[in-house]
Short mmCIF file of C-alpha atoms and ligand atoms in Angstrom, two decimals:
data_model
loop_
_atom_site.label_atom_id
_atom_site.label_comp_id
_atom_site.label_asym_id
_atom_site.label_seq_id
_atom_site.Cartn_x
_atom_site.Cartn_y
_atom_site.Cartn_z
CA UNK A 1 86.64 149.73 134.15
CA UNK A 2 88.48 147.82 136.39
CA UNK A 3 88.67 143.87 135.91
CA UNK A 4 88.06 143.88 139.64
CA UNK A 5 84.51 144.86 139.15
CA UNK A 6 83.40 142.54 136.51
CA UNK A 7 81.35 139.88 138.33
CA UNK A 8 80.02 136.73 136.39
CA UNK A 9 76.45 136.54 135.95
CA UNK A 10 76.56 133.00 136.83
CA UNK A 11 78.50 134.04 140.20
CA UNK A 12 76.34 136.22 140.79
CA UNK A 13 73.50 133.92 141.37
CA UNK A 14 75.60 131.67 142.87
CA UNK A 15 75.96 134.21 145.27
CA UNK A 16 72.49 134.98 146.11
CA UNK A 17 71.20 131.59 145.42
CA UNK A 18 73.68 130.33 148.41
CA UNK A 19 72.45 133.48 150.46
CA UNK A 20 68.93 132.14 150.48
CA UNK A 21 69.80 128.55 150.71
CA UNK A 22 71.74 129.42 154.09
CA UNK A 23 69.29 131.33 155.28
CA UNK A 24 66.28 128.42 154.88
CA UNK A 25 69.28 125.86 156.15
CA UNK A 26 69.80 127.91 159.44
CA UNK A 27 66.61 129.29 160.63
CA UNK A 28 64.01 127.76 158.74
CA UNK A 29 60.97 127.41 158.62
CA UNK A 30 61.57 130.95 157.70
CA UNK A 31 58.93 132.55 155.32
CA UNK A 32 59.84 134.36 152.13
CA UNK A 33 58.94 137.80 153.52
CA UNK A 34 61.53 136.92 156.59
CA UNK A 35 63.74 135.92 153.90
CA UNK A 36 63.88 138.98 151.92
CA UNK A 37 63.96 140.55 154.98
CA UNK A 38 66.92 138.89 156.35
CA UNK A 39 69.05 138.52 152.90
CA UNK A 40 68.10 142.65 151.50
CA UNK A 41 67.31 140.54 147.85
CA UNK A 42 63.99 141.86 145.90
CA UNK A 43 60.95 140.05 146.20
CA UNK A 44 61.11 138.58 143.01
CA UNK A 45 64.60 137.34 143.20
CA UNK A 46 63.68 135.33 146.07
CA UNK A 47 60.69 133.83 144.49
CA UNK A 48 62.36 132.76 141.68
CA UNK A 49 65.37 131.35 143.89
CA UNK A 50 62.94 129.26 146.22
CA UNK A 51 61.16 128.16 142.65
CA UNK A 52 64.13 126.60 141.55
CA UNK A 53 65.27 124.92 145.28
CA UNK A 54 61.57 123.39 145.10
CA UNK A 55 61.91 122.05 141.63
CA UNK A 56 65.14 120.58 142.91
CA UNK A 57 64.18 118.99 146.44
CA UNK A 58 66.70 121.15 148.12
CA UNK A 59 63.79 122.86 150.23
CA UNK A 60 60.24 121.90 151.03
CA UNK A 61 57.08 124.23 151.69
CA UNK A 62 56.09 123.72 155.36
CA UNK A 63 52.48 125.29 156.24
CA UNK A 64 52.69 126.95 160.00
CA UNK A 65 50.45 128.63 162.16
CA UNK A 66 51.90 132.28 162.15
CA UNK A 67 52.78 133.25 166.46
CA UNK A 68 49.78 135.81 165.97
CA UNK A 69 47.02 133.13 165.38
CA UNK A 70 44.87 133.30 162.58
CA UNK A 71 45.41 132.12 159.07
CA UNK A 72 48.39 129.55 158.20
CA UNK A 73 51.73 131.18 156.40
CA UNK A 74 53.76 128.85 154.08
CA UNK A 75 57.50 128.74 155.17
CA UNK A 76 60.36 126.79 154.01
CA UNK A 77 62.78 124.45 155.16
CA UNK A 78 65.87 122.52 153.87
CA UNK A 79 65.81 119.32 152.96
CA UNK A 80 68.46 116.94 154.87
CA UNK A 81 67.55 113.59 153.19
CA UNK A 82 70.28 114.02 150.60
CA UNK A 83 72.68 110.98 150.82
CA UNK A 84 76.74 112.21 150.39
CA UNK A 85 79.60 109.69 150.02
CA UNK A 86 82.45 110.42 151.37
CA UNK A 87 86.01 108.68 152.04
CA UNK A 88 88.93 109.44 154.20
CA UNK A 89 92.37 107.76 152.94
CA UNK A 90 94.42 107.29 155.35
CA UNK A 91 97.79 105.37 155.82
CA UNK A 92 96.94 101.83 154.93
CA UNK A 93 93.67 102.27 155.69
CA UNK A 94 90.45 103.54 153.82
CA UNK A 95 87.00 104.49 155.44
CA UNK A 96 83.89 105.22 153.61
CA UNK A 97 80.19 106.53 155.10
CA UNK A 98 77.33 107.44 153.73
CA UNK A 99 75.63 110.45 155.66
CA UNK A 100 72.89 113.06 155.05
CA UNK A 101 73.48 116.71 155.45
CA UNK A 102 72.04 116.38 159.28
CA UNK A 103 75.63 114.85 159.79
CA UNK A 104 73.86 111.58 160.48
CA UNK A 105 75.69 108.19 159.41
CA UNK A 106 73.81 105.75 157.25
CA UNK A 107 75.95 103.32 156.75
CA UNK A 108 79.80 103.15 157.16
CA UNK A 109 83.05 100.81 156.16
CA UNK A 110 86.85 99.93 156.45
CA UNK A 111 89.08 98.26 154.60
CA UNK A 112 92.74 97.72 154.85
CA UNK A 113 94.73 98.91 151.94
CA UNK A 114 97.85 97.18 150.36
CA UNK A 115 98.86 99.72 148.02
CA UNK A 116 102.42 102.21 148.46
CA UNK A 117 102.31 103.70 145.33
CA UNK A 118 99.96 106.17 142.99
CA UNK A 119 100.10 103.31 140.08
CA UNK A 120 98.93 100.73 143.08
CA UNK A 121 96.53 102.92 144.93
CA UNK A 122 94.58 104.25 141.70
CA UNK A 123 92.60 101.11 141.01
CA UNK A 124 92.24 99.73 144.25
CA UNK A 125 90.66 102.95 145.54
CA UNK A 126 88.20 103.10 142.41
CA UNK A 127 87.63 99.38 143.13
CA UNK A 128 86.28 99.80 147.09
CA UNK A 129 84.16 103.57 146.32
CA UNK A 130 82.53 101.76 143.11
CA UNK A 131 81.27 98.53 145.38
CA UNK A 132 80.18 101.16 147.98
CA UNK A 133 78.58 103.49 145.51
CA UNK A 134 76.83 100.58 144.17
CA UNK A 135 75.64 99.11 147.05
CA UNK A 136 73.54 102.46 147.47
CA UNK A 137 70.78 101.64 144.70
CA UNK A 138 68.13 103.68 146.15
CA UNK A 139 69.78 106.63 147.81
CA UNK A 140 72.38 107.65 145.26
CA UNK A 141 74.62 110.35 146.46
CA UNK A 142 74.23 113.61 145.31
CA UNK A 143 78.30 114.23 145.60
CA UNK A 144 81.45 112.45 146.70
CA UNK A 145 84.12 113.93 148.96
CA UNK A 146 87.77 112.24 149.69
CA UNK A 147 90.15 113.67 152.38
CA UNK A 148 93.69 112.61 152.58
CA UNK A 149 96.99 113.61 154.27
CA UNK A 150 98.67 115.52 151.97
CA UNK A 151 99.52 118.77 150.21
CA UNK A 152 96.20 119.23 147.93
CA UNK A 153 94.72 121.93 145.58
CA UNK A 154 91.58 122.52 147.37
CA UNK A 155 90.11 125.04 144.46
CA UNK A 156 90.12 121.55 141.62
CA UNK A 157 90.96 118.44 144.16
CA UNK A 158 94.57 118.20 142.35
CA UNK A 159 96.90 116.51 144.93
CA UNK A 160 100.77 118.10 144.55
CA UNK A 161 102.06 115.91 147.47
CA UNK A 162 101.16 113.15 149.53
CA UNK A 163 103.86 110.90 151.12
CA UNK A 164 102.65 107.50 152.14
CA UNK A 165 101.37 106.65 148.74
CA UNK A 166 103.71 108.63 146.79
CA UNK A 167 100.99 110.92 145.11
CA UNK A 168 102.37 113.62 142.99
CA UNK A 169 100.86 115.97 140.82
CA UNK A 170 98.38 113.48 141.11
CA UNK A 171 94.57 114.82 139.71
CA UNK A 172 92.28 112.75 141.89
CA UNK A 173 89.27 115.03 141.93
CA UNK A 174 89.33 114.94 138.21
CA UNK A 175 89.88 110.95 138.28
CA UNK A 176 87.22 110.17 140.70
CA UNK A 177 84.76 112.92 139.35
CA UNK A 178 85.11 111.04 135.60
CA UNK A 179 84.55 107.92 137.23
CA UNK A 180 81.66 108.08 139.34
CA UNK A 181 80.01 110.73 137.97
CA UNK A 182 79.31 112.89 140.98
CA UNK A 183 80.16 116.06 141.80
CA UNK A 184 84.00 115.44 143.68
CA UNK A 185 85.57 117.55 146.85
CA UNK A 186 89.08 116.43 147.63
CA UNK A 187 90.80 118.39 150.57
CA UNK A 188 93.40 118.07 153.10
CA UNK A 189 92.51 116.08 156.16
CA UNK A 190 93.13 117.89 158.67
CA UNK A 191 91.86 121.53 157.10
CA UNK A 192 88.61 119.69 156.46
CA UNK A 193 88.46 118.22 160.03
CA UNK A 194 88.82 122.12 161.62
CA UNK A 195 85.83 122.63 158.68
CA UNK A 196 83.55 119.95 160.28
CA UNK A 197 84.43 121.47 163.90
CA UNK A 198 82.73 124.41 163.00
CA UNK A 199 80.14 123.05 161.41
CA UNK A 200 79.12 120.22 163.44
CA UNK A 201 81.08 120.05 166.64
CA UNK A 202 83.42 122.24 168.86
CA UNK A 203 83.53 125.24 167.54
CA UNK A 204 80.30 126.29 166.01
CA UNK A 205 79.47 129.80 166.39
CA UNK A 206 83.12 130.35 166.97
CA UNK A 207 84.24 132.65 163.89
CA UNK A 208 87.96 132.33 164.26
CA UNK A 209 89.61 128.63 165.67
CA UNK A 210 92.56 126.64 165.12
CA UNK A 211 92.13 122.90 165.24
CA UNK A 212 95.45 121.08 165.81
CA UNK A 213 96.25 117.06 164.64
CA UNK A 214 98.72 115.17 166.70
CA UNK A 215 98.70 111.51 165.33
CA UNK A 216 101.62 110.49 162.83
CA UNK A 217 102.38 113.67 161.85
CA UNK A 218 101.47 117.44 163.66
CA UNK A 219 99.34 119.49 161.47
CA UNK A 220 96.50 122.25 161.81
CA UNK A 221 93.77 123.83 160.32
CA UNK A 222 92.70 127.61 160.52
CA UNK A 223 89.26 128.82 160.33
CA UNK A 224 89.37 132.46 159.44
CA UNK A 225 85.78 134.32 159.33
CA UNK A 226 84.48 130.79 159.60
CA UNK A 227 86.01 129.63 156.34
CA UNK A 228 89.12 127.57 156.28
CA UNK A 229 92.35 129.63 155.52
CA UNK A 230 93.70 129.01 152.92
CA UNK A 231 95.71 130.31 149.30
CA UNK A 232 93.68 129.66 145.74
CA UNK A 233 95.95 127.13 145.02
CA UNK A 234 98.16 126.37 147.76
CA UNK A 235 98.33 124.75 150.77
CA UNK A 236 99.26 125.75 154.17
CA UNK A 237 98.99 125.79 158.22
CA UNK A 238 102.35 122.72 158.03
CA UNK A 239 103.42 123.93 162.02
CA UNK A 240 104.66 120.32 162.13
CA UNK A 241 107.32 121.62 159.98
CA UNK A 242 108.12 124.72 162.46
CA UNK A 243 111.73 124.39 163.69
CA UNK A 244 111.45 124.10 167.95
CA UNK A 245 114.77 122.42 168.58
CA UNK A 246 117.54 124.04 165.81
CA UNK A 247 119.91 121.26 167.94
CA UNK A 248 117.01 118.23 167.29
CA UNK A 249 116.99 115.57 165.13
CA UNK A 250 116.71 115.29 161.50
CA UNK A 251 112.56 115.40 160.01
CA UNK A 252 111.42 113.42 157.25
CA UNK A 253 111.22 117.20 155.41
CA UNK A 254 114.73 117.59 155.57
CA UNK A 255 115.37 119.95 158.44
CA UNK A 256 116.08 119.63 161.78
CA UNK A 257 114.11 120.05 165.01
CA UNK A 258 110.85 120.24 163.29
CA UNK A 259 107.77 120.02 166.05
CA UNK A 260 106.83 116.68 164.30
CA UNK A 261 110.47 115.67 165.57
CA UNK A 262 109.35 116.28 169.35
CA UNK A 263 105.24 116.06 169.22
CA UNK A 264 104.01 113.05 166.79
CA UNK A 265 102.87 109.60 168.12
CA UNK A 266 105.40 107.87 166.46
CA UNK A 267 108.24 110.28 167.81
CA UNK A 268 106.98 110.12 171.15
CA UNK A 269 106.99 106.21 170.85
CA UNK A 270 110.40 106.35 169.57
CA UNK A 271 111.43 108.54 172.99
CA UNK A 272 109.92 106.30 175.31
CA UNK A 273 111.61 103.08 173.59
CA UNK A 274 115.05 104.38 173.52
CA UNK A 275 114.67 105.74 177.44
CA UNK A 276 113.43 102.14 178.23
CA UNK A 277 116.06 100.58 176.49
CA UNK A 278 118.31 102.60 178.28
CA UNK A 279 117.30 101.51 181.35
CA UNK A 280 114.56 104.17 182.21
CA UNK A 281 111.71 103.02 184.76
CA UNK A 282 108.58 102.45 183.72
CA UNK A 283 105.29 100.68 183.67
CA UNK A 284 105.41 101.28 179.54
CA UNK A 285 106.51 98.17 177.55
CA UNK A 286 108.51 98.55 174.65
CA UNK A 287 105.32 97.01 172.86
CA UNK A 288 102.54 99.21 174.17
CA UNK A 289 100.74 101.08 172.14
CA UNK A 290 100.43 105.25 171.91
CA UNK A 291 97.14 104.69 173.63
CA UNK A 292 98.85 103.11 176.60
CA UNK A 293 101.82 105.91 176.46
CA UNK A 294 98.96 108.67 176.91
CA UNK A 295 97.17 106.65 179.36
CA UNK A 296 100.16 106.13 182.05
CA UNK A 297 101.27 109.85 181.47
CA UNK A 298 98.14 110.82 182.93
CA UNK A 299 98.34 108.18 185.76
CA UNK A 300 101.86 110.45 186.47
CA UNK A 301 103.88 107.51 185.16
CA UNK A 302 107.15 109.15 185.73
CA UNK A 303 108.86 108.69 182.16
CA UNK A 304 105.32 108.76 180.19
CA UNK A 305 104.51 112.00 181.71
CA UNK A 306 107.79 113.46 181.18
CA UNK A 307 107.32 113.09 177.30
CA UNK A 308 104.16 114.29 177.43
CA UNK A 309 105.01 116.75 178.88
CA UNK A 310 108.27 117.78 176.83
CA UNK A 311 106.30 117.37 173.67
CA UNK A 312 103.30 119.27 174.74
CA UNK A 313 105.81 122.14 175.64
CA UNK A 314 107.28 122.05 172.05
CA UNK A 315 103.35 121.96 171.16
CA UNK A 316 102.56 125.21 172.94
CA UNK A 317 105.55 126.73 172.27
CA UNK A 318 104.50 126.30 168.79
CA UNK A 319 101.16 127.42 169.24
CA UNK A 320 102.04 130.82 171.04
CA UNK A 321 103.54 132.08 167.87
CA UNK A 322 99.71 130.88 165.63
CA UNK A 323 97.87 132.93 168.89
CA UNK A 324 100.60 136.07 168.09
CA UNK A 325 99.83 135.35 164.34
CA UNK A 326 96.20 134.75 164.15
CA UNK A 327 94.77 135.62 167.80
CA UNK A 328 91.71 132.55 167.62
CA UNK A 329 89.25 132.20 170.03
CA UNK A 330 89.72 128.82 170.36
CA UNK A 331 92.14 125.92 169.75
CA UNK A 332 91.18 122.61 169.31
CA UNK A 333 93.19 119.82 169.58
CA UNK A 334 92.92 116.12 167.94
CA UNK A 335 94.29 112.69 168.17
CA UNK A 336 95.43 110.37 171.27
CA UNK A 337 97.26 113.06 173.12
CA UNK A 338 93.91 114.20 174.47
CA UNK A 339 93.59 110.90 176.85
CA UNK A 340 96.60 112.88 178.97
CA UNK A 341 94.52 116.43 178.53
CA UNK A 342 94.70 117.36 181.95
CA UNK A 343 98.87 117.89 181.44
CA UNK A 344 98.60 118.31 177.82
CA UNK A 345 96.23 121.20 178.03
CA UNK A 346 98.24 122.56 180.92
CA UNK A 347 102.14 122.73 179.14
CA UNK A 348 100.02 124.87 176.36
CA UNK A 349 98.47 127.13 178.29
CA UNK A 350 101.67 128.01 180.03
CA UNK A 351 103.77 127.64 176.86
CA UNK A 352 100.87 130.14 175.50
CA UNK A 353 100.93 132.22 178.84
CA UNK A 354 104.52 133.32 178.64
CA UNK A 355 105.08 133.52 174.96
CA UNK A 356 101.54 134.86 172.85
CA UNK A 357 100.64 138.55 173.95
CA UNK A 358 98.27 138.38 177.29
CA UNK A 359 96.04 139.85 175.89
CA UNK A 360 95.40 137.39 173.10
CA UNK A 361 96.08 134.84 175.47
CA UNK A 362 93.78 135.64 178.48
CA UNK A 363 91.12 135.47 175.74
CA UNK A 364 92.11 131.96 174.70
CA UNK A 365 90.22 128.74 174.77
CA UNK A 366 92.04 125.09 174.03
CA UNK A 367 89.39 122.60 173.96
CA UNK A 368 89.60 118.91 173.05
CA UNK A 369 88.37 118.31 169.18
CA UNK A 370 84.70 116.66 168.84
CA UNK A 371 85.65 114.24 166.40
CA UNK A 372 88.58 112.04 167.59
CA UNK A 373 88.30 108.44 165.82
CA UNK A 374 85.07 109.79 162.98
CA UNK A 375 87.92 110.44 159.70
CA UNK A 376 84.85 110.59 156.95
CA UNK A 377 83.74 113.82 158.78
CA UNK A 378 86.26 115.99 156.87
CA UNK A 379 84.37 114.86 154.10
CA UNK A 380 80.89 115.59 154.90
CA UNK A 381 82.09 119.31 155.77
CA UNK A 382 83.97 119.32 152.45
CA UNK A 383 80.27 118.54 150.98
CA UNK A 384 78.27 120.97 153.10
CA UNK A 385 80.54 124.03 152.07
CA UNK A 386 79.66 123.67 148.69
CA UNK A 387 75.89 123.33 149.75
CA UNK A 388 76.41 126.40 151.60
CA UNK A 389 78.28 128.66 148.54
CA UNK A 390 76.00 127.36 146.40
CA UNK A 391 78.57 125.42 144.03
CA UNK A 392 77.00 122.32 144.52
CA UNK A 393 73.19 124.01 144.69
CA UNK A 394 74.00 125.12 141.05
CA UNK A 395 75.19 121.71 140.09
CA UNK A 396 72.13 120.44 141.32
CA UNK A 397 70.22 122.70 139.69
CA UNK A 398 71.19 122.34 136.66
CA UNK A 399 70.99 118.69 136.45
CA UNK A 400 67.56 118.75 137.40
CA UNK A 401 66.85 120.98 134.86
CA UNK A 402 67.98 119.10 131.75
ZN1 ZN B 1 109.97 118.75 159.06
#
């Protein structure tokens, strides 16, 4: 028999226990006839399925007058209350929220972080999730979910690279998970971000996007079938690291021209700072912000919307060769560069126009991201896939039942 073949009991009901959870989260109240209906699982399956959801509190019994009049059907419904933790490190800085599975904040946090190093950042993360964990006496979470920038193992939260803090080979899922307890998603940032796009923002009911990240670095995020793209245990989607210049300067990677080079904030800022102290004319002080950059390209500040410009070109150019690759129905795009959209949004399309096949390209759609400044998104997404493959429904589960 082929190895192939051989399905695990246990993923097995994974499988079908996720197959009636969806169906309850997306178009209940849905009664269990409708349900076996909809999902082609026996009658008894389903009973026993819904049973077990019930026992947990992942679904409630709803009583509603059926469309034809008459007697009242039971029909179920998922439960939203559930409180999830989740925490986006970011450079220097680390947010935390609480939200429900609605997407709805509860309560939400900053802190600044001092830490450059794995040995630092270790306790001093533990330290800020344990008083936030804590101060959630009532509503404990039923999981915990960190994003970072980085290079991660998505399948067992196992971080192989991330720069600012000098993670490596770092096992952070496994850390955290010991620590508090909970059930632990750790992903990369910007994948989760696309993740959250499709589930709570621009591109739901949109099978196939890309979303794109321009803040310190360039990065994107695929979603394929509406699941992120991605290997078992291996990142990918780095088009910051795509050579666009082969005569450009030297990345932090090593090579030369990279977009990141040409289309980052901190690149851009380093453009506009050497043409001003060149001489170039501007209203941009050497001070201003990225914000203020953005702002005066799309007031047609001559220099301002000359870089903009230039690096949205190296952007699209980019991007045509993902549209030749992966034909998506929509791109998103993230971060500050959006405040000059109307240019922005314009270099792509022509970028795309003349280098992506038309016919993938006439088809196209580049919209600005939902989220922009919400980083603890990633994480509820991160959280809400496994609700929705039934990993975490089975963890549940299984708690409740010891
Ligand atoms: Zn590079």
């Amino acid at each position: 028999m082929d190895t192939k073949q051989v399905v695990n009991i246990d993923q097995v009901k994974q499988i079908n226990m996720a197959a009636v959870y969806r169906l309850i989260d997306k178009l209940g109240p849905i009664s269990r006839v409708q349900i076996a209906q909809s999902s082609q699982l026996a009658g008894a399956s389903i009973t026993k399925i819904t049973r077990q959801l019930l026992e947990a509190g992942l679904i409630a019994e709803v009583s509603q007058q059926q469309s034809t009049g008459g007697r009242r059907a039971t029909s179920l419904m998922s439960r939203p209350h559930f409180r999830l933790a989740t925490v986006r490190l970011g450079r220097g800085i680390l947010d935390l929220a609480m939200y429900d599975l609605t997407g709805q904040v509860h309560q939400k946090e900053s802190h600044t972080l001092g830490a450059q190093t794995q040995e630092q950042l270790l306790p001093e993360l533990i330290d800020y999730i344990g008083t936030f964990l804590e101060k959630q006496h009532k509503n404990k979470p039923i999981a915990l979910a960190l994003t970072l920038s980085g290079l991660v193992s998505p399948s067992n939260g196992f971080v192989i690279y991330a720069p600012y803090y000098e993670l490596k080979q770092c096992p952070l899922g496994q850390i955290l998970e010991q620590q508090f307890k909970l059930p632990t998603y750790v992903g990369n940032d910007t994948r989760a971000m696309a993740l959250a796009e499709h589930y709570f923002g621009q591109s739901v009911d949109i099978s196939d996007s890309v979303l794109v990240s321009v803040h310190h670095g360039t990065s994107a995020g695929i979603i394929i079938d509406g699941q992120v793209f991605m290997h078992r245990n291996r990142d990918l989607a780095e088009i910051g690291h795509i050579q666009v210049d082969p005569l450009g300067e030297r990345c932090h990677c090593g090579n030369i021209g990279c977009l990141e080079t040409i289309c980052s904030n901190p690149a851009l800022l380093a453009r506009a700072r050497k043409l001003l102290s060149q001489g170039s004319i501007s209203k941009l002080k050497p001070t201003d912000s990225i914000e203020v950059l953005y702002q005066l390209a799309a007031q047609a500040d001559e220099l301002c919307e000359m870089l903009v410009r230039q690096a949205a070109r190296a952007l699209g150019k980019t991007l045509a060769s993902v549209v030749n690759l992966l034909n998506p129905q929509v791109i998103l795009i993230s971060g500050e560069i959006c405040l000059a959209q109307a240019i922005v949004f314009e270099e792509i399309h022509k970028s795309i126009s003349h280098q992506a096949l038309s016919s993938f390209a006439q088809q196209l759609e580049i919209r600005a991201a939902h989220y922009q400044n919400n980083p603890t998104v990633g994480g509820l997404a991160l959280i809400k896939r496994a609700m929705l493959n039934g990993e975490l429904l089975m963890q549940i589960i299984e708690q409740h039942s010891h």
